[in-house]
Each structure stands twice: as C-alpha cells, then as structure tokens.
Coordinates of N, CA and C in Angstrom, one line a residue:
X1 N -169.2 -37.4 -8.3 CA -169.3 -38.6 -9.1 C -167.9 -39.2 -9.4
X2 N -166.7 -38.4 -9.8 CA -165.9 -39.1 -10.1 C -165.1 -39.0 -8.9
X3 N -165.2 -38.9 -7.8 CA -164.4 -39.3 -6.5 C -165.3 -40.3 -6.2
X4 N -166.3 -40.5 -6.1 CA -166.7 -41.8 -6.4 C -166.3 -42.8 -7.1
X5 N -166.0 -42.8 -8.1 CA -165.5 -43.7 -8.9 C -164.2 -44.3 -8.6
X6 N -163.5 -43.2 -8.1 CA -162.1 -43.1 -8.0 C -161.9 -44.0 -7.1
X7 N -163.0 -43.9 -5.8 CA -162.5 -44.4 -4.6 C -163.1 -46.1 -4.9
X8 N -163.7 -46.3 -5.6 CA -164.8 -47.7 -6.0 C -163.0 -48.6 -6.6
X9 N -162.6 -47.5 -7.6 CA -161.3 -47.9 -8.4 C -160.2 -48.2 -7.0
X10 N -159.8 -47.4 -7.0 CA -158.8 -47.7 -5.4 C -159.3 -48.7 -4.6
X11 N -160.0 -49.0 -4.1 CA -161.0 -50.3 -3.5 C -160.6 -51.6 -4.0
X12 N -160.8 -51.6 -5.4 CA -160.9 -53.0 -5.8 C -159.0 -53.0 -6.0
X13 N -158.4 -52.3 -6.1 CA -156.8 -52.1 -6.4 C -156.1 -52.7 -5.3
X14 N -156.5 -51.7 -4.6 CA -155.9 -51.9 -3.0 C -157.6 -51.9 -1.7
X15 N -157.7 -53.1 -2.1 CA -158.7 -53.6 -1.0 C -158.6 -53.6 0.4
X16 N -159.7 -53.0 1.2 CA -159.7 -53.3 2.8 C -159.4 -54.3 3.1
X17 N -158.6 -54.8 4.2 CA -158.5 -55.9 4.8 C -159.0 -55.5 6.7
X18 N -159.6 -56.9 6.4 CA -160.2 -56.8 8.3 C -159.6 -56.8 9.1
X19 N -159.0 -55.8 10.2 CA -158.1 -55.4 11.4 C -158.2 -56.7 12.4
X20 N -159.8 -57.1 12.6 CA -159.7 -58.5 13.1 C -159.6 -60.0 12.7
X21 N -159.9 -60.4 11.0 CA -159.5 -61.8 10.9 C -158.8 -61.4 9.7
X22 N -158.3 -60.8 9.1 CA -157.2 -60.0 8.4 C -157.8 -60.4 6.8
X23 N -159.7 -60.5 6.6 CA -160.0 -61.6 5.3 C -160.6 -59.8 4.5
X24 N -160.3 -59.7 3.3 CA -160.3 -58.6 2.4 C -161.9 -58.2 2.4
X25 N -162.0 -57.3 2.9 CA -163.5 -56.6 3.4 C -164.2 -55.8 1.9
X26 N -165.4 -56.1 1.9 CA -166.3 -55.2 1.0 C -166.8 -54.2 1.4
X27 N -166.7 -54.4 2.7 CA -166.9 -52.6 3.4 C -166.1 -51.8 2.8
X28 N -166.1 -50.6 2.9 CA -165.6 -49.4 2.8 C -164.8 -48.9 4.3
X29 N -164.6 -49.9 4.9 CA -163.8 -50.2 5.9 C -162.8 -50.9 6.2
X30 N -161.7 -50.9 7.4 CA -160.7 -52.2 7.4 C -161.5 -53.2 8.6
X31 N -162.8 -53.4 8.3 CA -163.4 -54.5 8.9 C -164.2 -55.1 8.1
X32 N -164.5 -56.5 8.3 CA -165.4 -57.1 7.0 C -166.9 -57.4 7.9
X33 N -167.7 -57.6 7.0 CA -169.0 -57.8 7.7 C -169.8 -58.2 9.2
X34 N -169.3 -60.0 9.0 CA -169.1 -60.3 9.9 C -168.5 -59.9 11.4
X35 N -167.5 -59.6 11.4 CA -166.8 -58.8 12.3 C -167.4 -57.4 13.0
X36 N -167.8 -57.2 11.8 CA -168.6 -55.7 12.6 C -169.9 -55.9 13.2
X37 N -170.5 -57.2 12.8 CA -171.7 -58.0 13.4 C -171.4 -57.8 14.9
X38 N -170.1 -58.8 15.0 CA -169.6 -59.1 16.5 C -169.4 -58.1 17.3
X39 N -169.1 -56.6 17.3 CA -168.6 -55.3 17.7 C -169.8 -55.6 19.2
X40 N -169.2 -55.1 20.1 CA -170.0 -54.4 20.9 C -170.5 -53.3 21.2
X41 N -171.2 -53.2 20.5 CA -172.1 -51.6 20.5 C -172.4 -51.5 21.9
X42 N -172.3 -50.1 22.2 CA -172.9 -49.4 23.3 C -173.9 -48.6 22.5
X43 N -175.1 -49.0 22.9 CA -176.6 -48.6 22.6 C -176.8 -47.3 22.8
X44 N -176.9 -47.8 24.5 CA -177.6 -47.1 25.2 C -176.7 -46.9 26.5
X45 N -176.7 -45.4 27.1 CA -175.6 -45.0 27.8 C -176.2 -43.6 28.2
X46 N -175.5 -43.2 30.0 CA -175.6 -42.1 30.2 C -175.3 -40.9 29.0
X47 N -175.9 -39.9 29.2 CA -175.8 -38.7 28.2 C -174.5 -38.2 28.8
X48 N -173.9 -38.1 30.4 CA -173.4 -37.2 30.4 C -171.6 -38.3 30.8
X49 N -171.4 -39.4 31.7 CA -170.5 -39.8 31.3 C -170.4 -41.1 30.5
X50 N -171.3 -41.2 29.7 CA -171.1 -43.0 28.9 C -171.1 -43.8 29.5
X51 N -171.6 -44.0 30.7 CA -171.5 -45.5 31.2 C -173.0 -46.3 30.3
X52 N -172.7 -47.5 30.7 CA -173.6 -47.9 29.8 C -175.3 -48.3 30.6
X53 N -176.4 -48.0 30.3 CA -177.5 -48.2 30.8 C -178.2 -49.5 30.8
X54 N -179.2 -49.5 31.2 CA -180.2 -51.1 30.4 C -181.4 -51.3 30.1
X55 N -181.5 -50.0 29.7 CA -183.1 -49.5 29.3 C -182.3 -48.5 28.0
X56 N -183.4 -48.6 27.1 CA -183.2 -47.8 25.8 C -183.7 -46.4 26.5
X57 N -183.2 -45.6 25.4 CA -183.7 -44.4 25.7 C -183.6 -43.6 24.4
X58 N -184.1 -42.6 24.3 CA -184.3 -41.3 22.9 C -184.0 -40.4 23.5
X59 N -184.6 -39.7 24.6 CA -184.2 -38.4 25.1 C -182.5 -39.2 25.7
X60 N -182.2 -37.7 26.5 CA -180.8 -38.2 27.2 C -181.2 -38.7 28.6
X61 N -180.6 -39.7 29.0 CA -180.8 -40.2 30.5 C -179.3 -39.7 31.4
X62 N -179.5 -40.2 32.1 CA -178.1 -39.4 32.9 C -178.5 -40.5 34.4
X63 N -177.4 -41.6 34.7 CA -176.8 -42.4 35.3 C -177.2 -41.7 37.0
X64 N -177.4 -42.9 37.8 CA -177.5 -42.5 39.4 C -176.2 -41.3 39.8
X65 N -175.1 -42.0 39.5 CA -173.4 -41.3 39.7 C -173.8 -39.3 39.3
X66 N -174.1 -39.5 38.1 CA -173.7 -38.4 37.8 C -174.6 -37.6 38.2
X67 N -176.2 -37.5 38.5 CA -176.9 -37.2 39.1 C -176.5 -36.6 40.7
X68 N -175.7 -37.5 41.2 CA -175.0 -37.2 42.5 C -174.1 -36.7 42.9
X69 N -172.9 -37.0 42.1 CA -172.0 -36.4 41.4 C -171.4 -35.6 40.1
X70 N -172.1 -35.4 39.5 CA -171.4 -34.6 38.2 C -170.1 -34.5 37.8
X71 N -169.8 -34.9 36.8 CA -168.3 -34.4 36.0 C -168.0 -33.2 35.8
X72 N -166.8 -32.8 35.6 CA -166.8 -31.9 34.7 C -167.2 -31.5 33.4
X73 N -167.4 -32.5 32.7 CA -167.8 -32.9 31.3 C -168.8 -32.7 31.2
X74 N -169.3 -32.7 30.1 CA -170.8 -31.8 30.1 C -171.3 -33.6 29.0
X75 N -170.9 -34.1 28.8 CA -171.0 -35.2 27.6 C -170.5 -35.9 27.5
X76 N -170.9 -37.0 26.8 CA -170.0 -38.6 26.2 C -170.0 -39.5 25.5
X77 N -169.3 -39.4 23.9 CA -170.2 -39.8 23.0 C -169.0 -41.3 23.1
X78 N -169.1 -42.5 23.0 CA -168.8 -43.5 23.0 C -169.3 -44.9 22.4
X79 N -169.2 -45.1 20.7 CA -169.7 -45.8 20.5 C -169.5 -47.4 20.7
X80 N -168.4 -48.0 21.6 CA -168.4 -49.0 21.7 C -167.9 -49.6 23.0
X81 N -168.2 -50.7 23.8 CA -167.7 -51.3 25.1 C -166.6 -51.6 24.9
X82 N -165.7 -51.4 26.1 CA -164.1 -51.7 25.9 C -164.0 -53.3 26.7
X83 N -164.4 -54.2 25.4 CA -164.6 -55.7 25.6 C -164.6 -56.5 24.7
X84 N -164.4 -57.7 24.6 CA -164.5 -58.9 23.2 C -163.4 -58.1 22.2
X85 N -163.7 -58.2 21.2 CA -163.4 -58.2 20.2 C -162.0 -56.5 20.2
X86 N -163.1 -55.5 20.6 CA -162.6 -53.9 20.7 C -161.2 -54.4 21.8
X87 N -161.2 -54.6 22.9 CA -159.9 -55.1 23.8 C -158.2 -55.2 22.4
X88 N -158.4 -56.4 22.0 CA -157.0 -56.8 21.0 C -156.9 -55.6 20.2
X89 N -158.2 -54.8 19.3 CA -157.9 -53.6 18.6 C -157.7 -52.5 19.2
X90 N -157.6 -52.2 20.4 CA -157.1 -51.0 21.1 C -155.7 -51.4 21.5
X91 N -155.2 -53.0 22.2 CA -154.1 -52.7 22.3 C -153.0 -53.1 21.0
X92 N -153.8 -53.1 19.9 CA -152.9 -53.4 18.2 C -152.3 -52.1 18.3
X93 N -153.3 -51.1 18.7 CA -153.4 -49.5 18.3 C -151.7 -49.0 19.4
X94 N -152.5 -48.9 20.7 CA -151.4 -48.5 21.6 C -150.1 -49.4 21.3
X95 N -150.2 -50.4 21.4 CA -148.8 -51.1 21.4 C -148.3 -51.8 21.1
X96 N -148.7 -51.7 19.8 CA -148.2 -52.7 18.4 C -148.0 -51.7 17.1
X97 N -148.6 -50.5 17.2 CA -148.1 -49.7 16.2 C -148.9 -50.0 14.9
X98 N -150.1 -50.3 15.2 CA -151.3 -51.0 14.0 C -152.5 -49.5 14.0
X99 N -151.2 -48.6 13.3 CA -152.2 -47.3 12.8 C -153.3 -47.4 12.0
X100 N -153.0 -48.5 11.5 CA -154.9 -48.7 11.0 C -155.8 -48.3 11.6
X101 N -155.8 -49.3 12.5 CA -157.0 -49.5 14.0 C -157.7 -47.7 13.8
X102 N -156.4 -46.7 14.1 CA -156.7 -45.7 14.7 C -158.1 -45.0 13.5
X103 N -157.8 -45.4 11.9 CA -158.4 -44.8 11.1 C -159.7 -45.5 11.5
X104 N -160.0 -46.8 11.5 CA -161.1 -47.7 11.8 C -161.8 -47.0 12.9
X105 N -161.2 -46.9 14.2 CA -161.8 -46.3 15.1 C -162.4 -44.8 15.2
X106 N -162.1 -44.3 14.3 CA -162.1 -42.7 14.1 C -163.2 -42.3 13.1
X107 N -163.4 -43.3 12.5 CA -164.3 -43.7 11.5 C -165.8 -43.8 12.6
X108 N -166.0 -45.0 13.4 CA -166.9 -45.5 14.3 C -167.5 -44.1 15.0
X109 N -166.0 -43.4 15.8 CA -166.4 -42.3 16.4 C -167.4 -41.2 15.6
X110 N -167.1 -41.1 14.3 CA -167.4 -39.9 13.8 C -169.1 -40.5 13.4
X111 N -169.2 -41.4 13.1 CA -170.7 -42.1 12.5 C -171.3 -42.0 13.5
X112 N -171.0 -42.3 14.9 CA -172.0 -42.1 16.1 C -172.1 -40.1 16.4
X113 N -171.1 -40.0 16.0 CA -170.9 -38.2 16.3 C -172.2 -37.5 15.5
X114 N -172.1 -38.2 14.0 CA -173.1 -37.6 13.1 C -174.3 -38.0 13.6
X115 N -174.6 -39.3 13.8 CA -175.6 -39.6 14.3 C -176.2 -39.2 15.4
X116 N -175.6 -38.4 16.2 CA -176.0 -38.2 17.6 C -176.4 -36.1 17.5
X117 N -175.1 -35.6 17.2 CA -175.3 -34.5 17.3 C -175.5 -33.5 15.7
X118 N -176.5 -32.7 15.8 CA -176.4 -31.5 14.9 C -175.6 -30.7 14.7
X119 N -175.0 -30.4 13.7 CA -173.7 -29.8 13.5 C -173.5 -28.4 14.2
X120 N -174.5 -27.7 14.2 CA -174.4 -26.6 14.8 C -174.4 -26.6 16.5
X121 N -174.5 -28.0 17.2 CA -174.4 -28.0 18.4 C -173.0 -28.6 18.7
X122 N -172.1 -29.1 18.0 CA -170.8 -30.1 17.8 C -170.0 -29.0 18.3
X123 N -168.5 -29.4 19.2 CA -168.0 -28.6 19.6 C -166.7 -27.9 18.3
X124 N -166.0 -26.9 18.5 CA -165.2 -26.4 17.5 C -163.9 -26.2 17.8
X125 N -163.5 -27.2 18.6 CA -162.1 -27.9 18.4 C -161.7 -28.7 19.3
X126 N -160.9 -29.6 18.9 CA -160.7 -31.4 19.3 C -159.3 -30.9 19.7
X127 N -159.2 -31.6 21.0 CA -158.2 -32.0 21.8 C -157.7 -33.6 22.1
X128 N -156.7 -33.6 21.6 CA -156.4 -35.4 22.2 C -155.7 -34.9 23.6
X129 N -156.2 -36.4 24.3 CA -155.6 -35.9 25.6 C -153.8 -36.2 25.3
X130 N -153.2 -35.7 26.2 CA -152.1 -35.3 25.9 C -151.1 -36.5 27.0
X131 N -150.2 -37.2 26.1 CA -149.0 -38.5 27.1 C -148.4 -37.3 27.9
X132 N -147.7 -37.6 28.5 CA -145.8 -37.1 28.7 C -145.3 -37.0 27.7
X133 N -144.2 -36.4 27.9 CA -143.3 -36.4 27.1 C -142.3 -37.7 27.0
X134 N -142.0 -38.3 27.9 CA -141.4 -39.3 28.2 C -142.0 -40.8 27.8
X135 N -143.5 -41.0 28.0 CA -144.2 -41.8 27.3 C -144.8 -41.8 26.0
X136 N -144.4 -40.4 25.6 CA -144.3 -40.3 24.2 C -143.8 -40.4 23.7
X137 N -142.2 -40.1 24.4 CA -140.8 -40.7 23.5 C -140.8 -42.6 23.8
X138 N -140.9 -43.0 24.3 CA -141.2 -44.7 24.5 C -141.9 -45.4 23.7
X139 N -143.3 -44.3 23.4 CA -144.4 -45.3 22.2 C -144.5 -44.8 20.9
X140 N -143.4 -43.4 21.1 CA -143.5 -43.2 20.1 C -144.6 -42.4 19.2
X141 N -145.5 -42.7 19.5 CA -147.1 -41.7 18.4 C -148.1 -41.6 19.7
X142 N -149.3 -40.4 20.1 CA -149.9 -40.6 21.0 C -151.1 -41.3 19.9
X143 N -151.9 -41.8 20.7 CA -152.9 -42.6 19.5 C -154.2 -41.4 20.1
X144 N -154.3 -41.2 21.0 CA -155.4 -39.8 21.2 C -155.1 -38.8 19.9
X145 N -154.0 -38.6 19.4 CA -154.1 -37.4 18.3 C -153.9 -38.2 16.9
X146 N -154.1 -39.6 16.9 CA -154.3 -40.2 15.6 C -155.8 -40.6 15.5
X147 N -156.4 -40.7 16.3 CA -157.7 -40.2 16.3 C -158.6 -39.1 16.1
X148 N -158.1 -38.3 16.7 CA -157.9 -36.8 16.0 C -158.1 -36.2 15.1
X149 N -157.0 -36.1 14.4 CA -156.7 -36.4 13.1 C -157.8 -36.9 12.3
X150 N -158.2 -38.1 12.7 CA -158.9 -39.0 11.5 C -160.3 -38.5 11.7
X151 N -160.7 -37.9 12.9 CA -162.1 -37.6 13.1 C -162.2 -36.1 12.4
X152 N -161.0 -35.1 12.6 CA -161.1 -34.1 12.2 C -161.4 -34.1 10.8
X153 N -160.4 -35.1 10.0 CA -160.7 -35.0 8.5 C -162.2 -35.0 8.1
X154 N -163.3 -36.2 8.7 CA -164.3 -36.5 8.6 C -165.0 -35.5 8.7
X155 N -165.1 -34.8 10.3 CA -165.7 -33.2 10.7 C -165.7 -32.0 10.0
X156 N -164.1 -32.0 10.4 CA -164.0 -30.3 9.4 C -163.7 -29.5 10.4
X157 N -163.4 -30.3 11.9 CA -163.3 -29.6 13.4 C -161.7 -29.6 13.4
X158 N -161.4 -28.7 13.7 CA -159.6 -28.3 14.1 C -159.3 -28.8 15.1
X159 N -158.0 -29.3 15.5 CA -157.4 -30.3 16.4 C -156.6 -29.6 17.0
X160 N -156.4 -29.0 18.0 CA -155.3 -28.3 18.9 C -154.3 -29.5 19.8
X161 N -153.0 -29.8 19.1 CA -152.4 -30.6 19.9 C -151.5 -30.0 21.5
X162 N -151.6 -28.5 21.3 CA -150.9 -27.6 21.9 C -151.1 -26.8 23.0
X163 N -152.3 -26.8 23.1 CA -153.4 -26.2 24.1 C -153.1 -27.1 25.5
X164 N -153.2 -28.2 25.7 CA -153.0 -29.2 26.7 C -151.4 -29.8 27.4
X165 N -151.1 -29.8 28.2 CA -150.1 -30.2 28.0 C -150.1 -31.4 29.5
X166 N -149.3 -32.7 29.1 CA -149.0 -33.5 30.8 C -147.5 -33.2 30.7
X167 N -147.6 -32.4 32.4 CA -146.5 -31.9 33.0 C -146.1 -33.3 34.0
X168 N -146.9 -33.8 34.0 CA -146.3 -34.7 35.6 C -146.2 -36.2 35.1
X169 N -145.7 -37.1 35.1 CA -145.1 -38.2 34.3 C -146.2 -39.1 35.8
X170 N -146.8 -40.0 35.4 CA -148.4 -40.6 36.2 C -147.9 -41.6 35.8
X171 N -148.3 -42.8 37.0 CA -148.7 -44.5 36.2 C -149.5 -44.6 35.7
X172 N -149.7 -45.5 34.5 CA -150.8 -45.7 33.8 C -152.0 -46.1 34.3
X173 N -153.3 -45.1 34.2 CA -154.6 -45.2 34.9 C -154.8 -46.7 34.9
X174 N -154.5 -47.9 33.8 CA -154.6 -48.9 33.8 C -154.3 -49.7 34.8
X175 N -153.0 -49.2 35.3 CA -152.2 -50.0 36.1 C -152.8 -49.3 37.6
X176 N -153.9 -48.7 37.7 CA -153.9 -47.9 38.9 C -155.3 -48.3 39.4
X177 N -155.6 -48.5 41.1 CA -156.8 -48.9 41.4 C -157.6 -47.7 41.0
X178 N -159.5 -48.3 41.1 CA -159.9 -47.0 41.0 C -160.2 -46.1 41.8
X179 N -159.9 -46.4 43.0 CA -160.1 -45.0 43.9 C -159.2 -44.7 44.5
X180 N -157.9 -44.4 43.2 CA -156.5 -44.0 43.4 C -156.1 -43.2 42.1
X181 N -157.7 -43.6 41.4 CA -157.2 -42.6 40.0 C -157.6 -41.1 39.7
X182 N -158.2 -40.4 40.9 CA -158.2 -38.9 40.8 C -156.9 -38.5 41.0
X183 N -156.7 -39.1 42.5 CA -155.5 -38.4 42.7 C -154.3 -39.0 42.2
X184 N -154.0 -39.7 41.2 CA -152.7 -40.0 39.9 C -152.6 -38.7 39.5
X185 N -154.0 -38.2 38.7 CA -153.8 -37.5 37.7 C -154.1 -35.8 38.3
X186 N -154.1 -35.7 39.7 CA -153.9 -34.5 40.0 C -152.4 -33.8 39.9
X187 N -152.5 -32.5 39.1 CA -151.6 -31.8 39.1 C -150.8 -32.4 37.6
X188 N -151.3 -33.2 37.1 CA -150.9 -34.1 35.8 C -150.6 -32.9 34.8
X189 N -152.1 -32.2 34.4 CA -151.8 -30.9 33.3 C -151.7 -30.1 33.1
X190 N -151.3 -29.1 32.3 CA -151.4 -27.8 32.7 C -151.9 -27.4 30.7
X191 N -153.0 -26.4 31.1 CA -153.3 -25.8 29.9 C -152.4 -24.6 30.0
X192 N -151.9 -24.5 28.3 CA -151.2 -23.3 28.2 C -151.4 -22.3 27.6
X193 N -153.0 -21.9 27.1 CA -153.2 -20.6 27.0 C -154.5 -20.5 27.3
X194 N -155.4 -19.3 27.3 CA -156.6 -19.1 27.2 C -157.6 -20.0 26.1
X195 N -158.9 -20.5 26.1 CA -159.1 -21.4 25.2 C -160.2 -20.6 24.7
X196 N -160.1 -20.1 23.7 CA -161.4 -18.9 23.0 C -162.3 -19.8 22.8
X197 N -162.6 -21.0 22.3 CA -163.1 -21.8 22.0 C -164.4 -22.2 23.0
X198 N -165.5 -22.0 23.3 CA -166.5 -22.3 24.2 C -166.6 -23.9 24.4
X199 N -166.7 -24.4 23.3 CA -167.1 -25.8 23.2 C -166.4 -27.0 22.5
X200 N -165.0 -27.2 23.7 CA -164.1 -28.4 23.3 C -164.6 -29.8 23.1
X201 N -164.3 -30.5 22.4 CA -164.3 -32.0 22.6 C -162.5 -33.0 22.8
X202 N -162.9 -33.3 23.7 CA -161.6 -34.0 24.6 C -161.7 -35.5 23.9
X203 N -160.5 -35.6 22.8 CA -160.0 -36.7 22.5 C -159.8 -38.3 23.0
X204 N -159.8 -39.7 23.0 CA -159.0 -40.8 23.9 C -159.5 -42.0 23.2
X205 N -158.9 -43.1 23.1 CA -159.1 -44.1 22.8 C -160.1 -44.9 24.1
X206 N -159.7 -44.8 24.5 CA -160.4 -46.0 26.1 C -160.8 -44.8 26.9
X207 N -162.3 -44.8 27.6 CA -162.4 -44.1 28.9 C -162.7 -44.7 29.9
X208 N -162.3 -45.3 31.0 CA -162.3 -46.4 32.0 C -163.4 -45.8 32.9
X209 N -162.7 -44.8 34.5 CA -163.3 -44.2 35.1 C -163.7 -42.4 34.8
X210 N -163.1 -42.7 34.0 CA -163.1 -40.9 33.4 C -162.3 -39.8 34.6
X211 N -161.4 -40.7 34.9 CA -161.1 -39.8 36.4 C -159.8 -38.9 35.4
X212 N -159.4 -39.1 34.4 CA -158.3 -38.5 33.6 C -159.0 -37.4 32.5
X213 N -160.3 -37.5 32.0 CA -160.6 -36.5 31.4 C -161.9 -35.5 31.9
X214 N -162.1 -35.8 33.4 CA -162.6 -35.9 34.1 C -161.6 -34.1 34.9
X215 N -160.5 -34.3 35.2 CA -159.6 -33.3 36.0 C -158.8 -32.9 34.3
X216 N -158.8 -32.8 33.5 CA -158.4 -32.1 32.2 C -159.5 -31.4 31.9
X217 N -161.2 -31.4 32.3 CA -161.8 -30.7 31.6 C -162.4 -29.7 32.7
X218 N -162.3 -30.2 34.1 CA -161.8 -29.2 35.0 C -161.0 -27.9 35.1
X219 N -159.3 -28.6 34.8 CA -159.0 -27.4 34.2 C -158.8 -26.5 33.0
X220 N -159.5 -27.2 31.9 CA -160.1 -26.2 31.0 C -161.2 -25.3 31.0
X221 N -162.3 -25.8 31.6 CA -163.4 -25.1 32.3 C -162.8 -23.6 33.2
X222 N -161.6 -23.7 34.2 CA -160.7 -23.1 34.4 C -160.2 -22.0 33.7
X223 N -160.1 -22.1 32.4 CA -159.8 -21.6 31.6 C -160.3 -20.4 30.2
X224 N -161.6 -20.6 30.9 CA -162.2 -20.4 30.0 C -163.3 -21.1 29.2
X225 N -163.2 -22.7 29.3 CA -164.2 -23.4 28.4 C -165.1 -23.5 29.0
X226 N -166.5 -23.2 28.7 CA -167.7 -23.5 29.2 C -168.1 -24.7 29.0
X227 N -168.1 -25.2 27.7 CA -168.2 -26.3 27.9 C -167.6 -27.9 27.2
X228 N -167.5 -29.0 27.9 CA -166.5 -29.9 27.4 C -167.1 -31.3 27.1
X229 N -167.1 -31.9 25.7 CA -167.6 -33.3 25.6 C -166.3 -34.3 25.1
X230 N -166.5 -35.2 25.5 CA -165.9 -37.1 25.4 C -166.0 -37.4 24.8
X231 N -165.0 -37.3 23.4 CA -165.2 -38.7 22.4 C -164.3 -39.7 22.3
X232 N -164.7 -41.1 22.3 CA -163.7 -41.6 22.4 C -164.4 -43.1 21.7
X233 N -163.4 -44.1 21.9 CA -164.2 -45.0 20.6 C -164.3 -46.2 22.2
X234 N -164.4 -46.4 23.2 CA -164.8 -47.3 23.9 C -164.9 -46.9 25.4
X235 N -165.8 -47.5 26.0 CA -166.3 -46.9 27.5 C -166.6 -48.4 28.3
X236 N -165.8 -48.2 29.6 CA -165.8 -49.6 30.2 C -166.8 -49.6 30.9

C-alpha cells in the first residue's frame, strides 16, 4: 500500500513524458495513450524464431523456415514489429543516447514475457548479446544490457554480462546483405566459461534475420546450454 502511494506521489511530481510526442503521459509509462494505440504489435508469430504469422494462434505454431530449417534457439518472445513508430525509438536508444527508450522497451518485453510464459518454465539467466570492444568504446553503453537490466529488475532473473564475449570486430548486421549475415558473424564469439545454467535467455533490441543470435546460441549450446530463448523488444 504505501509503495503504492509513493509511486502515485512520484508520478504526479515528476510525471511520465511520451518517448514519442514528448506530451506528459498518465500511463505508468514514458508513453501516453494514444501512442501506445499506434505500437505495432506483433500478435501472432512463429513459437520458435518470431517471425510474424497471419493466422492467430493459441497453441505454438512454428513458421515453414524453421520447420525446415531449425535454429539454434529453442524460442522467441518478441513483442513488437521493427516498423512505424518502434524504428525512431530503437534508433533514439542506439544512437542518440535516449536511455529511456531502453526502460520503456524492457518494460513491453517483460509484460509479453509474463504473459506468455510460466515462471517455472522462464529461463534463469539473461544474457545481452555482447558489442566489441571497440564498438563499445564508440557508443559508449551496449543497449542489449540496458535492457537487461531493466527486464531483470522486473524478473528477478540474473544478468551475466560476462559469460559471452565478441572477439571479432563484424560490420553491422544492418549494414550487411542477408545471405552474408551467417558468415559476418562466424567466429564473432567466444563463451568464456562453462554455462551451469540449462536455460538461457539471449538479450537484443532488434532481431532482423536472427543470423547473430542464431550462431551465439550455437555456441552456447556448445557449451553446455540445453536450452536457449530470444527476447527482444522488435522482430522484422
């Protein structure tokens, strides 16, 4: 009751403002109503890599691709299309330094997380995928582990920023065709210890072709993980 109160108090003090038309929100979010109208939800989506479907579904459906092909990923929880509105708030995040976004986004992830899985089936520790070192000294913050972060608070899941490591300095999957983007990221990572952990969940803001967490959960499986799910707050 009284962190309730507290937070009702803090609220009206220092009020949310919306990440997209910057007008003081009544959500309990930095988005205001409206705005989160406009979101593009991803509904409905493969179970195992999030692409998006066109039929509803309840049970899990699983995409022609992965049927054919399989990931390494065992999962993919992705609650929004990387389009409209989500585009300008991912790149506020990456490369403008609008750490908001990341709480906002972390927020989204976690509400579809709850919604989707039972806690006792949720994995028991979060990995953001891991920059360079060199791309990390350039931007500065990886936004994979400010998401992290914000999901763990919500969870109660531990965040290993250490476990993962990019050894090989890659062009940005962005900047790369897509049937050029396995082999970018081959040889990209290296895990650095045993992962006691059975059931990782693999951190990211954007998942395009999944061809980057796709060969990370490869070689964690490698390593010991049995098994590996995708959260991330948009799926193209």
């Amino acid at each position: 009751m009284f962190h309730t109160l507290l937070k009702l108090l803090i609220n009206q003090v220092l009020p949310h403002h919306c990440l997209l038309c910057n007008k003081i929100s009544p959500l309990d979010k930095d988005i205001c109503q409206p705005c989160w109208l406009t979101l593009p939800w991803l509904l409905s989506s493969c179970h195992q890599c999030g692409r998006s479907l066109d039929i509803e579904h309840i049970s899990p459906l699983f995409c022609g691709e992965c049927l054919k092909h399989p990931p390494h990923y065992d999962t993919t929880i992705a609650p929004l299309r990387y389009q409209d509105e989500v585009i300008p708030l991912i790149t506020k995040l990456k490369f403008y330094q609008k750490l908001p976004v990341a709480r906002l986004l972390g927020e989204l992830i976690t509400e579809r997380i709850i919604a989707k899985i039972p806690i006792d089936e949720r994995p028991t520790l979060l990995i953001p995928v891991p920059l360079h070192p060199k791309r990390l000294r350039r931007r500065g913050y990886n936004q994979a582990i400010l998401l992290a972060n914000h999901i763990s608070k919500l969870t109660h899941i531990p965040v290993n920023q250490t476990l993962c490591q990019r050894v090989r300095h890659t062009p940005p999957q962005s900047k790369t065709k897509a049937h050029g983007r396995q082999a970018n990221i081959t040889g990209a990572f290296r895990v650095n210890a045993t992962c006691h952990d059975t059931h990782i969940a693999l951190i990211d803001d954007v998942m395009t072709t999944g061809a980057t967490v796709d060969g990370l959960s490869q070689l964690l499986k490698q390593h010991g993980v049995a098994r590996v799910s995708i959260w991330c707050a948009a799926r193209v």
